[in-house]
Short mmCIF file of C-alpha atoms in Angstrom, two decimals:
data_model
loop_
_atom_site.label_atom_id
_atom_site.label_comp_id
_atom_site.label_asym_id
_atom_site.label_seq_id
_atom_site.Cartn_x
_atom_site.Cartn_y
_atom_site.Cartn_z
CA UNK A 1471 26.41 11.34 -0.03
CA UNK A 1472 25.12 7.91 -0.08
CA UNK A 1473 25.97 6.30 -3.36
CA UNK A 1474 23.90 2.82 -2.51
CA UNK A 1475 20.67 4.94 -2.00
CA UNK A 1476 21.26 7.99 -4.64
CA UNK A 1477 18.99 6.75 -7.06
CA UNK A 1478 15.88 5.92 -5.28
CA UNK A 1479 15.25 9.17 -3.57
CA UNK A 1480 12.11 10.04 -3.56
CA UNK A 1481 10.83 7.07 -4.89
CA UNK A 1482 7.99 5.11 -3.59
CA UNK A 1483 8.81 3.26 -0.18
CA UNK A 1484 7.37 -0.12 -1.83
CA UNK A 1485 8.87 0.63 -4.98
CA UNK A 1486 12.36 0.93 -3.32
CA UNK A 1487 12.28 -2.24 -1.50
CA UNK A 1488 11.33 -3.75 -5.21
CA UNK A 1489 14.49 -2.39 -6.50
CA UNK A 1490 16.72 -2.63 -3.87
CA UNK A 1491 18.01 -5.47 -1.21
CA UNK A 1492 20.21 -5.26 1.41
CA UNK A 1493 23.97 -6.64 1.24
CA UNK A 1494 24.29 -9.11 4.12
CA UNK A 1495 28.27 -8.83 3.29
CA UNK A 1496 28.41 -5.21 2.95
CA UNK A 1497 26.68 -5.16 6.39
CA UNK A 1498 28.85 -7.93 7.92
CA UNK A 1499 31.85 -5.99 7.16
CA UNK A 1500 29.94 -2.62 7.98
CA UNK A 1501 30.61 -0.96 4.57
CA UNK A 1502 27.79 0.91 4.57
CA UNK A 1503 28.75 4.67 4.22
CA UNK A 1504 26.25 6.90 6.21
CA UNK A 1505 24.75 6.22 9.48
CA UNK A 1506 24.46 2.31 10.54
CA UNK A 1507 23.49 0.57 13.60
CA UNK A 1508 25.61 -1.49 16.03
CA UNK A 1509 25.06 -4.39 13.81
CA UNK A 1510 25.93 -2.60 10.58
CA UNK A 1511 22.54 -2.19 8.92
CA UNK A 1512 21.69 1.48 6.72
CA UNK A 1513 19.32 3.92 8.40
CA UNK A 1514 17.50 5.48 5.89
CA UNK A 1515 15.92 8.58 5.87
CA UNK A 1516 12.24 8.87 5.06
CA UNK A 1517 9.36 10.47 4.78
CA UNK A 1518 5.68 9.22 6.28
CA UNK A 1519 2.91 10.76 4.62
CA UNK A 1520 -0.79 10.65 5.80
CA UNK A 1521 -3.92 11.95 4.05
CA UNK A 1522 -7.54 12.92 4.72
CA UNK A 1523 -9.73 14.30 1.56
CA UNK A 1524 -12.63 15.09 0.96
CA UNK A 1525 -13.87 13.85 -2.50
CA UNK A 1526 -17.25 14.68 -2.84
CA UNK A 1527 -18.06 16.62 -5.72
CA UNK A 1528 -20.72 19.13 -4.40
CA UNK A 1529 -19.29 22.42 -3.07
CA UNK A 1530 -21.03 21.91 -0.13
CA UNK A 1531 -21.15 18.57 1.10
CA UNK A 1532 -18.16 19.24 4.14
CA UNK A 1533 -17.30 16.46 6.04
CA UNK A 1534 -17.32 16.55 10.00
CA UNK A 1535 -14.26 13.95 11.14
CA UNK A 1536 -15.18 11.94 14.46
CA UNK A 1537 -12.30 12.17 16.70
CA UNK A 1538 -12.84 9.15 18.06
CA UNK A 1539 -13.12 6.79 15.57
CA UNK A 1540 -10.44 8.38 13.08
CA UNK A 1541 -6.27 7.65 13.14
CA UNK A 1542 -2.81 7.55 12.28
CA UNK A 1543 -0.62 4.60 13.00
CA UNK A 1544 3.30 3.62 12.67
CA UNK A 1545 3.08 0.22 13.51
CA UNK A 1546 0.93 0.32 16.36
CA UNK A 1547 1.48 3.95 17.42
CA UNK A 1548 -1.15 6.34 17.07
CA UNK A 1549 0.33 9.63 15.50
CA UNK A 1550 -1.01 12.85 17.21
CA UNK A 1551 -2.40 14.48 14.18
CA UNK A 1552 -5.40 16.86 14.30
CA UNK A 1553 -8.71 14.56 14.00
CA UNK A 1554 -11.83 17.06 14.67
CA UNK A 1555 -12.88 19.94 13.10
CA UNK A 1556 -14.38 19.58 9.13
CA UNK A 1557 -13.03 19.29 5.61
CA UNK A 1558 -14.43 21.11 3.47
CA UNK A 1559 -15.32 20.17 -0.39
CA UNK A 1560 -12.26 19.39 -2.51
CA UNK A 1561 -9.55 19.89 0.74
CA UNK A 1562 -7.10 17.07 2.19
CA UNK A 1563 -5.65 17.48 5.92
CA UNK A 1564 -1.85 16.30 5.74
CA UNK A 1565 0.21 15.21 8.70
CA UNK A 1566 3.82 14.32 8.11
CA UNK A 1567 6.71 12.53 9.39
CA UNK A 1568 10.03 12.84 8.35
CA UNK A 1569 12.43 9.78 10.29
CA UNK A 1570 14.31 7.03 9.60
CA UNK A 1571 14.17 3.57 8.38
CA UNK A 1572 16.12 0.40 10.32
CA UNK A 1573 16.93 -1.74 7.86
CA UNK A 1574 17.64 -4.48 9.96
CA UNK A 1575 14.07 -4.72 11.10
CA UNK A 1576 12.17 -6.97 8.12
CA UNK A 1577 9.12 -5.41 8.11
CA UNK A 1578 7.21 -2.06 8.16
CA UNK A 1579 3.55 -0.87 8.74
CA UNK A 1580 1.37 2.03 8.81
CA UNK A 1581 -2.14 2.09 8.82
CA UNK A 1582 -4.94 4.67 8.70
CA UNK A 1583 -8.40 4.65 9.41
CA UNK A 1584 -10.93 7.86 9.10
CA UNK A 1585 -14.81 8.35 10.08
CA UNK A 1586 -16.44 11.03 9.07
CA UNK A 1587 -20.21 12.53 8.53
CA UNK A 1588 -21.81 14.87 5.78
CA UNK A 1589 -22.00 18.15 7.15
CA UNK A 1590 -24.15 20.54 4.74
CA UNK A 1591 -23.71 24.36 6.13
CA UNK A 1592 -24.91 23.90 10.00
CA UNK A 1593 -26.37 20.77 9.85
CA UNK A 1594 -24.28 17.46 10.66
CA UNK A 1595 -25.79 14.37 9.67
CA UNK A 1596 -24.48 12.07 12.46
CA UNK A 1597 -27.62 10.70 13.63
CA UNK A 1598 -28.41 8.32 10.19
CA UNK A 1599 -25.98 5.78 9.89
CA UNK A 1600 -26.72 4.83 6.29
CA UNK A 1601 -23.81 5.30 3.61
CA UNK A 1602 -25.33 8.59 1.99
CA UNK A 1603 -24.35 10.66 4.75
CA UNK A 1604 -21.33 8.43 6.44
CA UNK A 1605 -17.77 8.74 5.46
CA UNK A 1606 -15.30 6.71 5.86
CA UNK A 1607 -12.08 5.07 4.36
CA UNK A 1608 -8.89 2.74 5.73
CA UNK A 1609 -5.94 1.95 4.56
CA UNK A 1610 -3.08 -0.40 5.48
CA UNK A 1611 0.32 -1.31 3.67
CA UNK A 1612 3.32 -3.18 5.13
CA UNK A 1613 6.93 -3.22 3.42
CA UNK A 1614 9.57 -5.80 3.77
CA UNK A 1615 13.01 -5.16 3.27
CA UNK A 1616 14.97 -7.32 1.23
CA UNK A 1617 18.18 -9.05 1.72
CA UNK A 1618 20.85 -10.19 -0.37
CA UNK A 1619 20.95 -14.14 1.09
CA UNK A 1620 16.82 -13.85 0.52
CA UNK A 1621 15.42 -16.87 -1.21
CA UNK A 1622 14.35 -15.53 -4.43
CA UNK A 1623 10.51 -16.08 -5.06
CA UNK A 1624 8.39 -13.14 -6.41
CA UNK A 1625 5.23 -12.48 -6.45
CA UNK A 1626 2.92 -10.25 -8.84
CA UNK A 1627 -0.54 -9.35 -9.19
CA UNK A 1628 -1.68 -7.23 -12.13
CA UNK A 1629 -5.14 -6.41 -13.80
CA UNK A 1630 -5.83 -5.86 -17.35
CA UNK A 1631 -8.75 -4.57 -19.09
CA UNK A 1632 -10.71 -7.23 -21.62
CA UNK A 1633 -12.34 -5.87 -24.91
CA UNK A 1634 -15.96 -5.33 -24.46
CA UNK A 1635 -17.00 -7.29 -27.41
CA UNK A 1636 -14.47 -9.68 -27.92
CA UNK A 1637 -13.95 -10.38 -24.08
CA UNK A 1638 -9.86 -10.82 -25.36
CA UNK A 1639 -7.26 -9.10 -22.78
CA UNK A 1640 -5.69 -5.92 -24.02
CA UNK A 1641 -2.17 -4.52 -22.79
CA UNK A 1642 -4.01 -1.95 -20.80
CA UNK A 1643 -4.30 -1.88 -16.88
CA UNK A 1644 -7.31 -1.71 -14.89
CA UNK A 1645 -6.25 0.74 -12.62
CA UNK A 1646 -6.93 4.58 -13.55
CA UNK A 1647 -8.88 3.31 -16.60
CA UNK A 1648 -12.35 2.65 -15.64
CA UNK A 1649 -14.62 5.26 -15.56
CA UNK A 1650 -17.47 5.65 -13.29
CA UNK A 1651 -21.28 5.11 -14.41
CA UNK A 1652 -24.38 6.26 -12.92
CA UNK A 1653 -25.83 3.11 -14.87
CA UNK A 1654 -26.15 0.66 -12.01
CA UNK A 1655 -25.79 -2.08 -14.84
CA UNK A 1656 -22.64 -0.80 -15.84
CA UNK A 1657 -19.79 -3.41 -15.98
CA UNK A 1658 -16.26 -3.38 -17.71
CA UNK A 1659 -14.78 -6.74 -18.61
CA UNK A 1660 -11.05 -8.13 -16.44
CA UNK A 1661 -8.80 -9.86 -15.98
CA UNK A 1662 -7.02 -10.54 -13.01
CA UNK A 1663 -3.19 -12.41 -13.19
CA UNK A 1664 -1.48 -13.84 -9.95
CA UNK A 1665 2.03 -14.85 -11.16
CA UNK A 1666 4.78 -16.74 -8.71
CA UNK A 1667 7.86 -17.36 -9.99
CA UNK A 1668 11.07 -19.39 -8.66
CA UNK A 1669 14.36 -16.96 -9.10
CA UNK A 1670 16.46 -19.82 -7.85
CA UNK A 1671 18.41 -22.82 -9.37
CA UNK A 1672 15.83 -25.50 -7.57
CA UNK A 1673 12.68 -26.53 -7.01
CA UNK A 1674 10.98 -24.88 -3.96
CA UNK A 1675 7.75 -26.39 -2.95
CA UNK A 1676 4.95 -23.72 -2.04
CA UNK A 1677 3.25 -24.16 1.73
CA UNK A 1678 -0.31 -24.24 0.55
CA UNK A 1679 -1.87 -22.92 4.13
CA UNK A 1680 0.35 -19.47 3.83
CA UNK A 1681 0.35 -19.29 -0.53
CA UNK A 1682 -2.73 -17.80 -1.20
CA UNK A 1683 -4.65 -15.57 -3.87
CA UNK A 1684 -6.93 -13.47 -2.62
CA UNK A 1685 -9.43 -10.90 -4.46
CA UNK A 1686 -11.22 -8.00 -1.98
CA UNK A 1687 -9.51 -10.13 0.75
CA UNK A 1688 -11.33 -13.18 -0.08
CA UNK A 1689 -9.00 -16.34 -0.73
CA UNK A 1690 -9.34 -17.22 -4.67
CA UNK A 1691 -6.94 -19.77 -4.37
CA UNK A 1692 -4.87 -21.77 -1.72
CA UNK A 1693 -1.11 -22.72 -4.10
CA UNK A 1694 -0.26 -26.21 -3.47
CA UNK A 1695 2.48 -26.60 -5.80
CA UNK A 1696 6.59 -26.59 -6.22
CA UNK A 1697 7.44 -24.11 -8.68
CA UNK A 1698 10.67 -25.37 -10.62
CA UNK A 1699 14.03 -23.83 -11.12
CA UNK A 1700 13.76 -20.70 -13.02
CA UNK A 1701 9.78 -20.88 -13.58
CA UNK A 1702 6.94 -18.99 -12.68
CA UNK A 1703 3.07 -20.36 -12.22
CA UNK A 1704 0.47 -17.74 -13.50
CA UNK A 1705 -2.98 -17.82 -12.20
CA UNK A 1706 -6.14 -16.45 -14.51
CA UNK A 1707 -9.63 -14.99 -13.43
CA UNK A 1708 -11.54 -13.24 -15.95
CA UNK A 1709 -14.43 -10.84 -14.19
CA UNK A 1710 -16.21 -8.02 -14.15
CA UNK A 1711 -15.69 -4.99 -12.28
CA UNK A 1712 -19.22 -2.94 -11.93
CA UNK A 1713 -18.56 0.52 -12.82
CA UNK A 1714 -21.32 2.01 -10.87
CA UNK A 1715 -19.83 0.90 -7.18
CA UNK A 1716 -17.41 3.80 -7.48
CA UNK A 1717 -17.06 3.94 -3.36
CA UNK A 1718 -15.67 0.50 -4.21
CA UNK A 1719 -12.10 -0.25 -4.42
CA UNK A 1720 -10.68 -4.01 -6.08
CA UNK A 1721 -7.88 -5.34 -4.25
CA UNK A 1722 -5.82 -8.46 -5.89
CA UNK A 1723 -2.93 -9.99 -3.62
CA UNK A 1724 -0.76 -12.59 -3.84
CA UNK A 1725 1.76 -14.19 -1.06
CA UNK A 1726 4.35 -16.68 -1.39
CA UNK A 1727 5.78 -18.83 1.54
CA UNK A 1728 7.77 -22.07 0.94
CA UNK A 1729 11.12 -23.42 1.53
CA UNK A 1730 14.39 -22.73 0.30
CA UNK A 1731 17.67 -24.79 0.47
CA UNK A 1732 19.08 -25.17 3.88
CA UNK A 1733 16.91 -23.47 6.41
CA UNK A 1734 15.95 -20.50 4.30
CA UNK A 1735 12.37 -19.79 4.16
CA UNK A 1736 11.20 -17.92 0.61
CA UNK A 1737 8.28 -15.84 0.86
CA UNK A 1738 6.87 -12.79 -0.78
CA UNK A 1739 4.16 -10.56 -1.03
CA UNK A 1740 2.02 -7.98 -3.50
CA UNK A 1741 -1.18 -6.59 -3.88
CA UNK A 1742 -2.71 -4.34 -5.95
CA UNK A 1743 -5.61 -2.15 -6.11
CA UNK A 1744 -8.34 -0.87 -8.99
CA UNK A 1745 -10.25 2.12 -7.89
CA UNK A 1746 -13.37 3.66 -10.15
CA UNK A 1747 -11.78 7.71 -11.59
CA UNK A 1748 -13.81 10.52 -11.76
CA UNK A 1749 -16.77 9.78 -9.71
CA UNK A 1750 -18.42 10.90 -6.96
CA UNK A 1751 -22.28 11.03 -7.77
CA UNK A 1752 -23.39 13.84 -5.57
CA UNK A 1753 -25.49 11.74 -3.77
CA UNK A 1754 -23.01 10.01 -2.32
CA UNK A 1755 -20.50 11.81 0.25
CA UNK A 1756 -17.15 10.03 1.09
CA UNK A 1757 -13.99 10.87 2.29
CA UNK A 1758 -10.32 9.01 1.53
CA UNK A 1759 -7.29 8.55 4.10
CA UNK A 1760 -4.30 7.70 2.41
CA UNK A 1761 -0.78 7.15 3.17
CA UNK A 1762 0.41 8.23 0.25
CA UNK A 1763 3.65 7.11 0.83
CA UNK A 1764 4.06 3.37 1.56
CA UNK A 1765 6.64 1.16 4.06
CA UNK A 1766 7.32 1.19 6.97
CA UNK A 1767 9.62 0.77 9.93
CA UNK A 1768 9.33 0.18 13.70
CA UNK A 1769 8.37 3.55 14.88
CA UNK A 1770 9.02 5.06 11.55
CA UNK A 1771 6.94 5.46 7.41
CA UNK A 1772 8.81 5.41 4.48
CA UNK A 1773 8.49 6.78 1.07
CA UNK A 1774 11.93 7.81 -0.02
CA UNK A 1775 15.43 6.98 1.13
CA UNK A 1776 17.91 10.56 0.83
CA UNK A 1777 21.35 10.65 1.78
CA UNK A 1778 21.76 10.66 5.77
CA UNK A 1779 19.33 9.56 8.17
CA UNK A 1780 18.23 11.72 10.90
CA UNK A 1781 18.88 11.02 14.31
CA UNK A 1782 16.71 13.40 16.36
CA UNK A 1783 12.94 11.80 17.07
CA UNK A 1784 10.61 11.91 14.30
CA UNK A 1785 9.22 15.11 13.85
CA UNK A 1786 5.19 15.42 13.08
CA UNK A 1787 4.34 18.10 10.86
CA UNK A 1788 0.22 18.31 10.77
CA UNK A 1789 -0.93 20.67 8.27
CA UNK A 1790 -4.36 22.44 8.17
CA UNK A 1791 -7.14 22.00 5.23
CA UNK A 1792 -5.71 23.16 1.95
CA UNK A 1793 -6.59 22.23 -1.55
CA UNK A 1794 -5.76 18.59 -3.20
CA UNK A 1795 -4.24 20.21 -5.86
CA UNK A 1796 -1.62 21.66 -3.44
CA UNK A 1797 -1.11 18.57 -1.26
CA UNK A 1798 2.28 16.67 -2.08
#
């Protein structure tokens, strides 16, 4: 048993390095029970989860993957998984890796990218490159472990949705609560919130080229500010989200980087994402690849510390088509 890590298995990779830092002393006298590495750091047994599904909503709009353009990554490694062949309607291909996580190492990616094309009984339309009959999706998350002599800074980005006729915020979040609209004029009312906040007993002045806001991975805002002792800065955008893009997905990030006492450099990061439920107009074919599960280590995923690490190689696990509402 691992009594740091019992209560975050199977949670969220991201969510656990929320929750949880590392103890620099606990490491420097190598009390970590379990498996450690010559320097004393937890390995931490994971799970890497990639998906490919095919959303659209007419029974027979398959999609044909290209094998060439579509992957799998752990940092920069491409994972063998199975990239031709078709999905059909309503199906997700699944390739899995169960591993370990070096806590030592800061930070961990995984990436995936897929490219697809409608395939309608025989016919695969691979020869129009417009977005009716393309399909494709990407998706990228890093994780960075914390530590216990950190400089605390945080960083949050949220989205709530506005009334439609008084344009006042409510309590609820965007995400999962807008519905798609085959209205192209369709529009639901937001706000977006960036908030940094200062966890330490100083003032810690903000570098303003690395502090930035970003929406859909444009830069909102550069921060040049200090944030003071205990305090956090919140940052306000009201806009509207139109309802009728559902292939559209909102991203909102926020990252932190200034300096601490000392030589300690505080920094943070978050993003967040509002996607468009229940829609796929027919017209429209597309296909999503998601890691499910979200850190990630030097060769390795992560989506939920259990009790020992492994220490045989990572094992890939590549399933064939089978319904979403099977997929884990």
């Amino acid at each position: 048993k691992r009594p740091e890590f019992d209560e975050f298995t199977n949670l969220d990779c991201r969510k656990f390095t929320r929750k949880y830092e590392i103890d620099i002393e606990k490491v420097e006298n190598r009390n970590y029970s379990g498996v450690i590495n010559e320097n004393g750091y937890p390995q931490i047994n994971i799970e890497y989860k990639w998906q490919m599904c095919n959303l659209n909503s007419n029974p027979n709009e398959d999609v044909q993957i290209s094998s060439k353009m579509s992957y799998a990554k752990l940092e920069q490694e491409e994972q063998l998984i199975n990239k031709s062949g078709h999905i059909s309607q309503g199906n997700c291909r699944t390739y899995k890796i169960s591993t370990f996580m070096d806590t030592e190492v800061r930070y961990h990616k995984v990436s995936t990218y897929v490219k697809g094309f409608l395939k309608i009984g025989d016919k695969i339309y691979d020869t129009e490159p417009n977005d009716k009959v393309v399909c494709q999706d990407y998706k990228f998350y890093r994780t960075r472990i914390r530590r216990s002599d950190d400089c605390k800074v945080e960083a949050q980005a949220k989205c709530y949705l506005r009334d439609v006729d008084t344009g006042k915020i409510t309590t609820t979040m965007c995400d999962g609560n807008i519905e798609y609209s085959s209205n192209s004029k369709c529009s639901v009312p937001v706000r977006y919130e960036w908030e940094a906040c200062n966890n330490e007993d100083y003032d810690i002045p903000l570098n303003a080229k690395r502090s930035k806001i970003k929406l859909n991975g444009s830069v909102v805002e550069s921060i040049d500010t200090t944030i003071e002792a205990t305090k956090c800065v919140t940052f306000i955008r009201d806009k509207e989200i139109n309802c009728s893009k559902n292939t559209d997905t909102n991203f909102i990030s926020l990252s932190l980087r200034g300096k601490g006492m000392g030589f300690r450099e505080c920094r943070d990061y978050t993003f967040s994402e509002v996607s468009i439920s229940d829609a796929f107009p027919s017209q429209s074919p597309s296909i999503s690849s998601a890691p499910t599960v979200s850190s990630y280590p030097t060769k390795m995923l992560t989506s939920h510390p259990t009790e020992m690490p492994s220490t045989s190689q990572p094992t890939g696990m590549p399933t064939t088509d089978m319904p979403t509402s099977q997929s884990t």
